[in-house]
Amino acid sequence: MVAEYDCWFQRRDAGPDRVGLDRLYRGEESPLLDHAALEYRRGMEKCFGIPVRPPALTVEPSAAEGGPGLRLGTIPYLNKTRGLALTEQGPEGFVIRWEPGRPLIAGQDGQGTLYGVYRFLSLLAQGKLRPGDELAETPAAPLRMINHWDNMDGSVERGYAGLSLFFKDGRISYDRGRIEDYARLLASVGINRLSINNVNVRGPARELITEKHLPDVAGLADLFRPFGIRLLLSVNFSSPISVGGLGTADPLDRTAAAWWEKQADLVYRCIPDLAGFLIKADSEGEAGPFRYGRSHADGANMLAAALKPHGGIVVWRCFVYNSAQDWRDQSIDRARAAYDHFKPLDGSFADNVLLQVKHGPYDFQVREPVSPLFGALGKTRHLMELQITQEYTGHQIDLCFLPSMWADVMDFDTPAGPVKKLLGASSLEGLAAVGNVGLDGNWTGHTLAQANLYGYGRLAWNPGLGAEEIAGEWAALCFGPGDAAETVKSLLLKSYPAYEKYNAPFGLCFMVNPGIHYGPSPEGYEFSRWGTYHRADREAVGIDRTSAGTGYTEQYAPAKAALFADPSTCPENLILFFHRLRYDYRMKNGQTLLQNIYDTHFEGCDEAEAMLTLWTGLKGRIGGECYDSVLARFERQIENARQWRDVVNTYFWRKTGVGDLKGRKIYD
Ligand code: GCU
């Protein structure tokens, strides 16, 4: 990688033959098509050094079509005016057809044309597109969203890449060029929705939906619009009180509902295409309908009624649990919460409400089962929420390639089919993910964490992609052509298994330092109100979530419930999530559970060290700045991995008094 800032738009030394690529003909006119043409020109020049004629903002009208050149337009238009018989695609889809000298990028609509341009540039850069090729793509699901957890003081909740791109000192403040570059990165991997402020809506952020900030939000929306990205705002449920000065935010109180309607009118006067509101209610201290004895459907439907006349949606998060739990009470299980709260409400939400469900029942742990709500919300529009920012997966200090985790999530079988097949084909209408970008020069703190942003977009577009394919694409775009890309790809693919081993094998999660969530603290949350326990004692560890325990397994359809409930069929990578097991329990490899815990922590640490060695082999073969910054992160990662290995192994050694069979060093 030569320029970290450029991400997957690196300048290549050798480009394609320019015949047919350096002249642009356009079909009909529209703002998105104009933008697609601009992006084509910009990409060809930047990545391949090929200037495209005509050089100005305009493109050759198709009436001038003659010799070689690229044709750009929408499928319906080109079929009608050129008799091309291009196959119609779904919304936002495109066709690329490259007749020698006359490549064509045709979108189903303006947005699809823009996506076709980015795909064309990407495939060209990967050396995967040649004259004679033809391909067609349509995104699996309509909603592909990123949620920023940015605060208006400029900080970012769970942000590991510098300050906010959007806010500073209590107001909206940004660098225009930087925002356009960000919008390009997002659009180039198919992201079409973006919420800009933290779901914990505090202080001045409550006023984002007032005259005070709306003109500035509108300015930001203007920058994202040409890239086909529509904004959402996170709102606070009690705003009728804190902002509106009312005495109540009760969703069934007419004055509160009317306040939201008035506010929505105002918001949509300023930003007519705002996608909607995102809300975290009744969770971790945030206000919500429970405060008034009302249901989540009451709360969501009230907001939905306010947004409905404007075509807006309400994205209502299902991360709702009682964050004041008592470790003494073993009957409460936080993992049950989302399903217990929302399954009974299936079918009672307005048609412009989408529930946003975290992919696992807990909170973005290194490994969790997929939430039983997926496949169970047959009558409610919903989204799956992932986390790109590495809260529990290494803070963008440790390398952890998350598409490896997400691909497992996509493959998970629900009663209605695997998640990847439900996306876009059922009431599961898309993905949302907490973003990992900030003002750092390389966007993501750890340069290789750019791969997580890239990978998220690619998966949201095509959930059938495997981790290996995504890693290969990203590495080729950023480090190719040549062997360095292969090394980077293999590093990415090694990273999640290594991280899981030294951090949280067998679903043994939440042994993190409370609050910051980096580094080990085996009992950090053990007696806390957050409800995340493993209850290790001298004989056993883990939570019994079968019907004999908390009953969480019963939330799954019968076949899955039975599979998880039996330790002999439960996937071993989740066995301690579902079961309480004695340390001498025999795992499939014939060794005890305890020995497996020791082994994985030693192995994970060794694997992290081997990753550092692999990286040092790249010295001199990739840009020095990138090499040095990643090297520094690997060095810190190794410290972290050693700490995890030693703290967790010592913890279990002290509990059990049983040492490592292989005689490796475990501290007293
Ligand atoms: C986690 C995270 C919080 C965040 C919350 C959420 O608990 O630690 O910072 O606010 O998730 O998803 O709302």
XYZ file of C-alpha atoms and ligand atoms in Angstrom:
681
model
C 0.000 0.000 0.000
C 1.439 3.301 -1.040
C -1.059 5.800 0.334
C -2.995 4.716 3.411
C -5.526 7.499 2.947
C -6.520 6.207 -0.498
C -7.715 2.842 0.848
C -8.864 0.637 -2.029
C -8.301 3.354 -4.636
C -4.513 3.003 -4.878
C -2.569 4.276 -7.868
C -1.322 1.297 -9.965
C 1.969 1.373 -11.830
C 0.614 -0.611 -14.745
C -2.916 -0.097 -15.909
C -5.158 -1.590 -18.558
C -4.886 -0.790 -22.228
C -6.642 2.535 -22.517
C -8.466 1.807 -25.781
C -12.136 2.356 -25.160
C -11.550 3.468 -21.584
C -10.452 7.031 -22.166
C -13.612 8.353 -23.773
C -16.998 8.528 -22.130
C -20.428 8.580 -23.711
C -23.481 9.054 -21.602
C -27.087 8.095 -21.987
C -29.752 10.193 -20.350
C -29.048 12.966 -17.899
C -29.692 12.807 -14.164
C -27.744 13.929 -11.111
C -26.730 10.368 -10.245
C -25.648 9.629 -13.803
C -23.633 12.836 -13.878
C -22.013 11.744 -10.697
C -21.353 8.250 -12.018
C -19.600 9.823 -14.993
C -17.527 12.028 -12.701
C -16.570 9.091 -10.559
C -15.547 7.094 -13.601
C -13.327 9.888 -14.798
C -11.854 10.450 -11.390
C -11.173 6.757 -10.801
C -9.531 6.162 -14.172
C -7.232 9.091 -13.679
C -6.406 8.384 -10.055
C -5.929 4.619 -10.171
C -4.607 4.117 -13.681
C -3.357 7.529 -14.788
C -5.756 7.479 -17.735
C -7.311 10.864 -18.464
C -10.819 10.530 -19.810
C -12.195 12.789 -22.524
C -13.984 15.085 -22.635
C -12.110 16.512 -19.676
C -14.741 18.888 -18.318
C -17.615 18.038 -15.999
C -19.726 17.149 -18.994
C -19.511 13.940 -20.980
C -19.956 13.378 -24.694
C -23.647 13.174 -25.455
C -24.523 9.809 -26.866
C -25.538 11.490 -30.112
C -21.819 11.901 -30.758
C -21.168 8.169 -30.283
C -18.778 6.907 -32.834
C -15.575 5.026 -32.224
C -14.153 3.464 -29.102
C -15.415 4.656 -25.756
C -17.267 3.667 -22.650
C -21.067 3.887 -22.643
C -22.786 4.835 -19.449
C -26.511 4.881 -18.857
C -29.461 3.085 -17.374
C -30.658 -0.259 -18.655
C -34.207 0.907 -19.506
C -32.870 3.905 -21.408
C -30.202 2.015 -23.322
C -32.576 -0.798 -24.203
C -35.097 1.687 -25.509
C -32.787 3.985 -27.419
C -30.105 1.512 -28.561
C -32.102 -1.698 -28.791
C -29.492 -3.382 -26.594
C -31.657 -6.038 -24.905
C -29.747 -5.773 -21.633
C -31.300 -7.952 -18.938
C -33.237 -5.911 -16.409
C -31.778 -6.093 -12.890
C -33.255 -5.405 -9.472
C -33.129 -1.905 -7.973
C -29.569 -0.560 -7.703
C -28.263 -3.385 -9.882
C -26.103 -3.065 -12.976
C -24.715 -4.793 -16.029
C -21.144 -4.511 -17.254
C -20.532 -5.630 -20.833
C -17.189 -5.118 -22.466
C -17.228 -5.425 -26.224
C -13.675 -4.738 -27.373
C -13.216 -0.992 -27.600
C -16.764 -0.350 -26.394
C -17.250 -1.192 -22.731
C -20.658 -0.500 -21.256
C -21.797 0.179 -17.704
C -25.556 0.174 -17.410
C -27.409 0.512 -14.139
C -30.988 -0.407 -13.481
C -31.275 3.146 -12.184
C -28.895 6.049 -11.558
C -27.656 4.512 -8.338
C -27.023 1.171 -10.023
C -24.985 2.956 -12.681
C -22.827 4.531 -9.989
C -22.303 1.120 -8.365
C -21.475 -0.302 -11.782
C -18.758 2.323 -12.206
C -17.161 1.444 -8.876
C -17.332 -2.260 -9.635
C -15.803 -1.683 -13.037
C -12.898 0.250 -11.510
C -12.428 -2.320 -8.770
C -12.384 -5.308 -11.103
C -10.010 -3.503 -13.424
C -7.671 -2.773 -10.519
C -7.785 -6.413 -9.438
C -6.953 -7.480 -12.998
C -10.252 -9.351 -13.152
C -11.958 -7.537 -16.019
C -11.042 -7.801 -19.669
C -12.510 -7.050 -23.071
C -15.113 -9.716 -23.803
C -16.311 -9.977 -20.202
C -19.898 -9.510 -19.132
C -21.400 -9.545 -15.645
C -24.499 -8.434 -13.807
C -25.091 -7.752 -10.123
C -27.941 -6.660 -7.904
C -27.546 -6.060 -4.169
C -29.170 -8.756 -2.068
C -30.946 -6.356 0.242
C -32.190 -2.788 -0.070
C -30.780 -1.364 3.176
C -27.038 -1.300 3.690
C -26.322 1.027 6.528
C -23.540 2.298 8.754
C -24.243 3.770 12.187
C -21.812 6.306 13.560
C -21.597 6.492 17.317
C -20.215 10.043 17.095
C -20.843 12.559 19.852
C -21.175 16.275 19.270
C -18.093 17.084 21.339
C -16.130 15.290 18.635
C -15.506 12.081 20.567
C -16.654 8.745 19.202
C -18.169 6.099 21.464
C -16.141 2.925 20.919
C -14.133 4.803 18.316
C -10.513 3.779 17.744
C -9.618 5.913 14.757
C -9.520 9.459 16.026
C -12.161 12.107 16.454
C -15.470 12.441 14.674
C -15.684 13.231 10.979
C -18.854 15.223 11.598
C -18.824 17.000 14.951
C -16.662 19.249 17.069
C -17.291 21.397 20.152
C -21.032 20.774 20.252
C -21.801 21.523 16.636
C -21.535 20.091 13.143
C -18.074 20.697 11.779
C -16.348 18.880 8.944
C -13.833 19.021 6.170
C -15.781 18.948 2.934
C -13.143 17.068 0.956
C -12.820 14.489 3.671
C -16.580 13.903 3.717
C -16.641 13.447 -0.045
C -13.785 10.982 0.169
C -15.635 9.098 2.890
C -18.858 9.080 0.877
C -16.900 7.668 -2.054
C -15.426 4.871 0.059
C -18.872 3.956 1.345
C -20.648 4.145 -2.006
C -17.900 2.186 -3.712
C -18.827 -0.831 -1.572
C -22.558 -0.229 -1.808
C -23.456 1.535 1.454
C -26.635 3.575 0.967
C -27.682 4.707 4.464
C -25.712 6.475 7.184
C -26.698 7.585 10.663
C -24.345 10.292 11.806
C -24.774 10.576 15.591
C -24.473 8.209 18.526
C -27.473 6.118 19.539
C -26.858 7.424 23.051
C -28.247 10.857 22.234
C -26.967 13.186 24.910
C -26.635 16.939 25.424
C -26.577 19.022 22.240
C -27.251 15.978 20.065
C -30.869 16.118 21.200
C -31.143 19.367 19.302
C -30.006 17.949 15.977
C -33.677 17.812 15.011
C -34.186 21.521 15.741
C -33.587 24.736 13.778
C -30.336 25.112 15.637
C -28.575 22.333 13.727
C -30.837 21.284 10.863
C -29.311 23.638 8.257
C -25.918 22.069 9.007
C -27.309 18.541 8.847
C -28.794 19.515 5.479
C -25.352 20.640 4.303
C -23.933 17.250 5.201
C -26.822 15.456 3.499
C -26.032 17.451 0.343
C -22.511 16.005 0.302
C -23.661 12.409 0.685
C -26.609 12.632 -1.731
C -24.640 12.459 -5.011
C -23.173 9.188 -3.760
C -26.627 7.700 -3.226
C -26.298 7.819 0.570
C -29.252 9.005 2.658
C -28.783 10.104 6.236
C -30.560 9.126 9.443
C -30.504 10.914 12.768
C -30.442 9.166 16.126
C -33.076 10.599 18.432
C -33.748 10.499 22.148
C -37.092 9.235 23.332
C -37.481 11.868 26.004
C -36.861 14.825 23.672
C -40.452 16.085 23.982
C -39.455 16.864 27.572
C -35.809 17.870 27.282
C -36.099 19.771 24.021
C -39.810 20.484 23.712
C -40.377 21.495 27.319
C -43.404 19.207 27.669
C -44.258 17.365 30.836
C -44.256 13.911 29.268
C -42.855 11.759 26.454
C -45.574 9.130 26.866
C -46.152 7.711 23.381
C -49.894 7.528 23.983
C -50.076 11.131 25.098
C -51.338 13.311 22.268
C -49.105 16.272 23.127
C -45.936 14.155 22.912
C -47.013 12.636 19.591
C -47.883 16.080 18.239
C -44.464 17.362 19.249
C -42.793 14.628 17.200
C -45.051 15.426 14.248
C -44.122 19.079 14.369
C -40.450 18.210 14.657
C -40.660 15.767 11.751
C -42.274 18.450 9.588
C -39.389 20.748 10.371
C -36.748 18.104 9.746
C -38.213 17.167 6.384
C -38.524 20.779 5.301
C -34.747 20.984 5.660
C -33.837 17.486 4.425
C -36.659 16.105 2.288
C -34.863 12.830 1.628
C -33.742 12.078 5.176
C -34.066 8.300 5.522
C -35.485 8.503 9.044
C -34.722 8.201 12.744
C -32.678 5.605 14.615
C -33.455 5.023 18.267
C -32.129 3.209 21.303
C -34.872 3.157 23.909
C -35.158 1.577 27.350
C -31.608 0.371 27.280
C -28.525 1.170 29.303
C -30.128 4.207 30.873
C -31.770 5.638 27.744
C -35.402 6.662 28.094
C -38.159 4.705 26.418
C -41.804 3.698 26.480
C -41.335 1.443 29.555
C -41.079 4.601 31.601
C -44.784 5.152 30.898
C -45.860 1.532 31.107
C -46.068 1.363 27.295
C -44.631 -1.183 24.869
C -41.893 -0.815 22.307
C -44.547 -1.036 19.619
C -46.350 1.947 21.188
C -43.124 3.936 21.177
C -42.011 2.997 17.681
C -45.447 3.467 16.152
C -45.776 6.949 17.568
C -42.521 8.001 15.879
C -43.504 6.128 12.741
C -46.742 8.100 12.504
C -44.760 11.333 12.628
C -42.390 10.231 9.854
C -44.923 8.476 7.655
C -46.200 11.528 5.732
C -42.591 12.263 4.772
C -41.693 8.747 3.664
C -39.314 8.296 6.610
C -38.576 5.109 8.540
C -38.032 4.459 12.230
C -35.173 2.111 12.975
C -35.853 0.808 16.469
C -33.047 -1.078 18.171
C -33.711 -4.339 19.994
C -30.680 -3.987 22.249
C -32.985 -3.705 25.229
C -32.239 -5.336 28.526
C -32.336 -4.591 32.182
C -28.901 -3.156 32.805
C -29.351 -3.370 36.567
C -29.070 -7.118 37.010
C -28.109 -8.963 40.138
C -25.397 -11.606 39.855
C -26.956 -13.414 42.797
C -30.107 -14.133 40.793
C -29.232 -16.975 38.437
C -32.622 -17.020 36.762
C -32.037 -13.757 34.884
C -30.218 -14.222 31.612
C -29.386 -11.135 29.591
C -29.015 -13.276 26.474
C -32.770 -13.880 26.534
C -33.714 -10.218 26.510
C -34.067 -9.260 22.830
C -36.261 -12.256 22.012
C -38.306 -12.007 25.202
C -39.062 -8.355 24.523
C -39.627 -8.372 20.786
C -40.891 -11.775 19.648
C -44.282 -11.226 21.319
C -44.570 -7.904 19.467
C -44.009 -9.415 16.016
C -46.704 -8.002 13.742
C -47.598 -5.036 15.918
C -45.262 -2.479 14.379
C -46.239 0.103 11.761
C -45.084 -0.590 8.219
C -42.405 2.107 8.332
C -40.731 0.648 11.431
C -37.684 -1.582 11.132
C -36.352 -3.391 14.171
C -32.576 -3.452 14.358
C -31.363 -6.631 16.042
C -27.764 -7.226 17.118
C -26.480 -10.355 15.406
C -25.965 -12.161 18.677
C -28.002 -12.203 21.878
C -25.318 -10.464 23.939
C -23.236 -7.619 22.627
C -20.805 -8.084 19.718
C -18.679 -10.679 21.495
C -15.879 -12.467 19.673
C -18.173 -15.437 19.153
C -21.899 -15.619 19.833
C -24.686 -17.712 18.399
C -26.948 -15.846 16.004
C -29.896 -14.238 17.796
C -33.007 -16.434 17.783
C -34.983 -13.423 16.543
C -33.633 -14.051 13.034
C -36.057 -16.275 11.216
C -38.634 -15.606 13.940
C -39.783 -12.089 13.021
C -42.008 -13.095 10.151
C -44.304 -10.092 10.346
C -41.932 -7.255 11.163
C -39.433 -5.515 8.915
C -35.991 -5.754 10.470
C -32.242 -5.330 10.051
C -29.287 -7.216 11.456
C -26.777 -5.081 13.354
C -23.055 -5.869 13.180
C -20.146 -3.973 14.689
C -17.275 -2.915 12.455
C -15.611 -0.862 15.140
C -13.521 -3.300 17.164
C -14.959 -2.785 20.632
C -14.487 -6.355 21.839
C -12.253 -7.448 19.017
C -9.060 -5.545 19.649
C -9.679 -1.784 19.409
C -8.041 -1.574 15.986
C -4.772 -2.282 17.783
C -5.086 -6.043 17.335
C -5.733 -7.278 13.825
C -9.088 -9.010 13.626
C -10.613 -9.505 10.198
C -14.310 -9.450 10.974
C -15.716 -10.818 7.712
C -14.488 -14.201 9.011
C -16.964 -13.826 11.875
C -19.712 -12.350 9.735
C -19.474 -15.086 7.123
C -20.291 -17.584 9.904
C -23.251 -15.397 10.859
C -24.457 -15.355 7.243
C -24.250 -19.153 7.087
C -26.266 -19.642 10.278
C -29.407 -21.681 9.692
C -32.644 -20.185 10.937
C -35.979 -21.998 10.642
C -36.610 -19.896 7.547
C -33.227 -20.693 5.950
C -29.653 -19.419 6.301
C -29.314 -15.741 7.184
C -27.680 -14.971 3.847
C -30.755 -16.270 2.007
C -33.171 -14.330 4.214
C -31.472 -11.029 3.487
C -33.611 -9.131 1.046
C -35.870 -12.138 0.482
C -37.845 -11.857 3.712
C -38.682 -9.221 6.292
C -34.914 -9.074 6.966
C -34.293 -6.075 4.728
C -30.657 -5.390 5.257
C -27.657 -4.899 7.471
C -26.588 -2.091 9.746
C -23.163 -1.838 11.348
C -21.419 0.428 13.793
C -18.722 2.235 11.815
C -14.984 2.132 12.465
C -13.861 5.385 10.875
C -12.589 8.635 12.351
C -10.288 11.509 11.539
C -7.088 9.439 11.652
C -5.093 9.856 8.454
C -5.607 6.220 7.531
C -9.330 6.372 8.470
C -9.362 3.315 10.739
C -6.414 3.621 13.135
C -5.026 0.240 12.130
C -4.556 0.421 8.378
C -5.523 -3.220 7.949
C -8.821 -2.496 9.735
C -9.857 -0.788 6.501
C -10.518 -4.337 5.350
C -13.377 -4.565 7.857
C -15.092 -1.517 6.415
C -14.585 -2.825 2.906
C -15.706 -6.309 3.891
C -18.854 -5.097 5.574
C -19.961 -3.255 2.456
C -19.206 -6.220 0.231
C -21.118 -8.613 2.478
C -24.101 -6.297 2.763
C -24.145 -6.221 -1.025
C -23.597 -9.945 -1.428
C -23.939 -11.975 1.778
C -22.876 -15.092 -0.079
C -19.269 -13.883 -0.342
C -16.793 -15.814 1.755
C -14.156 -14.298 4.007
C -11.423 -15.578 1.731
C -12.847 -13.893 -1.327
C -13.271 -10.585 0.480
C -9.783 -10.734 1.961
C -8.366 -11.512 -1.474
C -10.186 -8.607 -3.111
C -9.164 -6.101 -0.492
C -5.546 -7.216 -0.388
C -5.286 -7.112 -4.180
C -6.803 -3.630 -4.326
C -4.572 -2.214 -1.608
C -1.349 -4.221 -1.907
C -1.424 -5.820 -5.332
C -0.380 -6.861 -7.771
C 2.312 -9.200 -6.453
C 3.108 -11.480 -3.531
C 2.660 -8.837 -0.851
C -1.095 -9.034 -1.429
C -1.021 -12.793 -0.818
C 0.788 -12.284 2.475
C -1.692 -9.621 3.558
C -4.587 -11.859 2.608
C -3.208 -14.707 4.675
C -2.648 -12.364 7.624
C -6.260 -11.253 7.462
C -7.499 -14.814 7.368
C -5.329 -15.910 10.287
C -6.340 -12.985 12.441
C -9.846 -13.802 13.679
C -9.072 -17.424 14.663
C -5.949 -16.239 16.498
C -7.834 -13.480 18.282
C -10.610 -15.828 19.321
C -8.090 -18.309 20.710
C -6.218 -15.934 22.970
C -9.292 -13.931 23.867
C -12.523 -15.880 24.142
C -12.388 -19.518 23.018
C -15.448 -21.785 23.341
C -17.808 -18.811 23.680
C -16.230 -17.874 27.007
C -16.928 -14.198 26.579
C -16.899 -10.994 28.608
C -13.616 -11.604 30.424
C -12.631 -8.091 29.377
C -11.613 -5.063 31.384
C -14.876 -3.357 32.301
C -15.684 -0.115 30.580
C -12.885 -0.008 28.030
C -13.298 -3.594 26.822
C -9.649 -4.121 25.907
C -7.382 -6.531 27.730
C -8.266 -9.377 30.109
C -10.067 -9.189 33.423
C -11.624 -12.612 34.061
C -13.922 -11.366 36.787
C -14.277 -7.801 35.558
C -17.995 -8.209 34.943
C -18.571 -11.157 37.233
C -20.411 -9.310 39.970
C -21.613 -6.322 37.981
C -25.061 -5.095 37.040
C -24.460 -5.608 33.331
C -25.482 -9.234 33.474
C -22.619 -10.931 31.698
C -21.328 -13.776 33.796
C -19.339 -17.008 33.360
C -19.512 -18.062 37.024
C -16.223 -19.945 37.065
C -15.581 -21.818 40.323
C -13.108 -24.533 41.227
C -15.016 -27.247 39.394
C -16.821 -25.758 36.442
C -17.296 -22.752 34.191
C -20.030 -21.444 31.882
C -23.761 -20.854 32.026
C -26.357 -23.569 31.602
C -28.707 -22.041 29.062
C -30.710 -25.213 28.405
C -34.214 -25.770 29.736
C -32.609 -26.995 32.951
C -30.882 -23.636 33.243
C -31.968 -20.233 31.958
C -33.983 -21.724 29.093
C -32.350 -19.533 26.453
C -31.938 -22.495 24.070
C -35.738 -22.791 23.961
C -35.923 -19.532 22.036
C -34.588 -21.365 18.987
C -36.687 -23.555 16.736
C -36.767 -27.167 17.982
C -33.958 -28.627 15.852
C -31.552 -25.837 16.700
C -32.636 -25.803 20.337
C -31.904 -29.539 20.604
C -28.538 -29.134 18.895
C -27.433 -26.387 21.251
C -28.901 -28.048 24.336
C -26.807 -31.192 24.033
C -23.096 -30.661 24.769
C -22.212 -33.491 22.406
C -23.831 -31.719 19.438
C -23.362 -28.111 20.470
C -20.611 -26.517 18.334
C -17.517 -26.504 20.530
C -16.728 -22.917 19.687
C -19.899 -22.009 21.644
C -19.975 -24.755 24.212
C -19.355 -22.530 27.230
C -21.925 -20.049 26.016
C -24.588 -22.735 26.274
C -23.293 -25.031 28.986
C -21.766 -25.156 32.382
C -19.059 -27.780 32.185
C -16.637 -29.348 34.575
C -13.000 -28.689 33.813
C -12.449 -32.408 33.245
C -15.187 -32.549 30.575
C -13.740 -34.369 27.544
C -13.777 -32.293 24.401
C -13.858 -33.834 20.912
C -10.069 -33.919 20.705
C -9.977 -36.216 23.779
C -8.440 -33.580 26.024
C -10.144 -31.986 29.001
C -11.891 -28.651 28.786
C -9.210 -27.149 31.021
C -6.416 -28.396 28.792
C -8.243 -26.982 25.796
C -8.480 -23.604 27.491
C -4.738 -23.659 28.136
C -3.942 -24.887 24.630
C -6.006 -22.277 22.820
C -4.520 -19.425 24.796
C -0.978 -20.626 24.082
C -1.770 -21.222 20.431
C -3.521 -17.899 19.924
C -0.548 -16.062 21.321
C 1.883 -18.062 19.174
C -0.256 -17.295 16.138
C -0.197 -13.573 16.923
C 3.599 -13.743 17.117
C 3.722 -15.572 13.798
C 1.617 -12.799 12.248
C 4.185 -10.252 13.313
C 6.916 -12.329 11.675
C 4.921 -12.554 8.467
C 4.488 -8.811 8.469
C 8.193 -8.146 8.969
C 8.790 -10.202 5.827
C 7.075 -7.391 3.925
C 9.632 -4.782 4.907
C 10.745 -2.840 1.864
C 7.970 -4.297 -0.276
C 5.160 -1.986 0.737
C 4.997 1.716 1.590
C 7.205 2.571 4.571
C 4.585 4.555 6.422
C 2.063 1.768 6.180
C 4.685 -0.823 7.106
C 5.763 1.058 10.215
C 2.310 1.894 11.477
C 1.081 -1.676 11.127
C 4.281 -3.027 12.683
C 3.735 -0.831 15.733
C 0.201 -2.222 16.096
C 1.381 -5.814 15.792
C 3.899 -5.176 18.562
C 1.122 -3.932 20.814
C -1.082 -6.840 19.788
C 1.542 -9.304 20.952
C 1.701 -7.637 24.336
C -2.068 -7.920 24.551
C -2.091 -11.557 23.430
C 0.543 -12.467 26.040
C -1.447 -10.717 28.693
C -4.598 -12.612 27.723
C -2.722 -15.919 27.637
C -1.110 -15.448 31.010
C -3.991 -13.861 32.872
C -6.608 -16.361 31.711
C -4.355 -19.404 32.133
C -3.279 -18.283 35.593
C -6.893 -17.608 36.509
C -7.905 -21.197 35.733
C -4.768 -22.665 37.243
C -5.510 -20.855 40.477
C -9.138 -22.010 40.391
C -8.341 -25.655 39.676
C -4.815 -26.335 40.844
C -4.447 -28.479 37.711
C -1.457 -27.587 35.560
C -0.746 -27.707 31.857
C -0.111 -31.235 30.560
C 2.558 -29.880 28.262
C 4.441 -28.172 31.056
C 4.363 -24.685 29.550
C 4.796 -21.703 31.779
C 1.699 -20.755 33.722
C 2.302 -18.157 36.387
C 1.288 -18.813 39.974
C -22.419 -1.741 24.003
C -21.388 -0.664 24.040
C -21.994 0.680 24.299
C -23.139 0.937 23.323
C -24.115 -0.207 23.345
C -25.189 -0.112 22.282
O -22.950 -1.945 25.271
O -20.424 -0.950 25.024
O -20.988 1.642 24.175
O -23.790 2.120 23.652
O -23.442 -1.413 23.107
O -25.128 -0.883 21.339
O -26.085 0.696 22.389
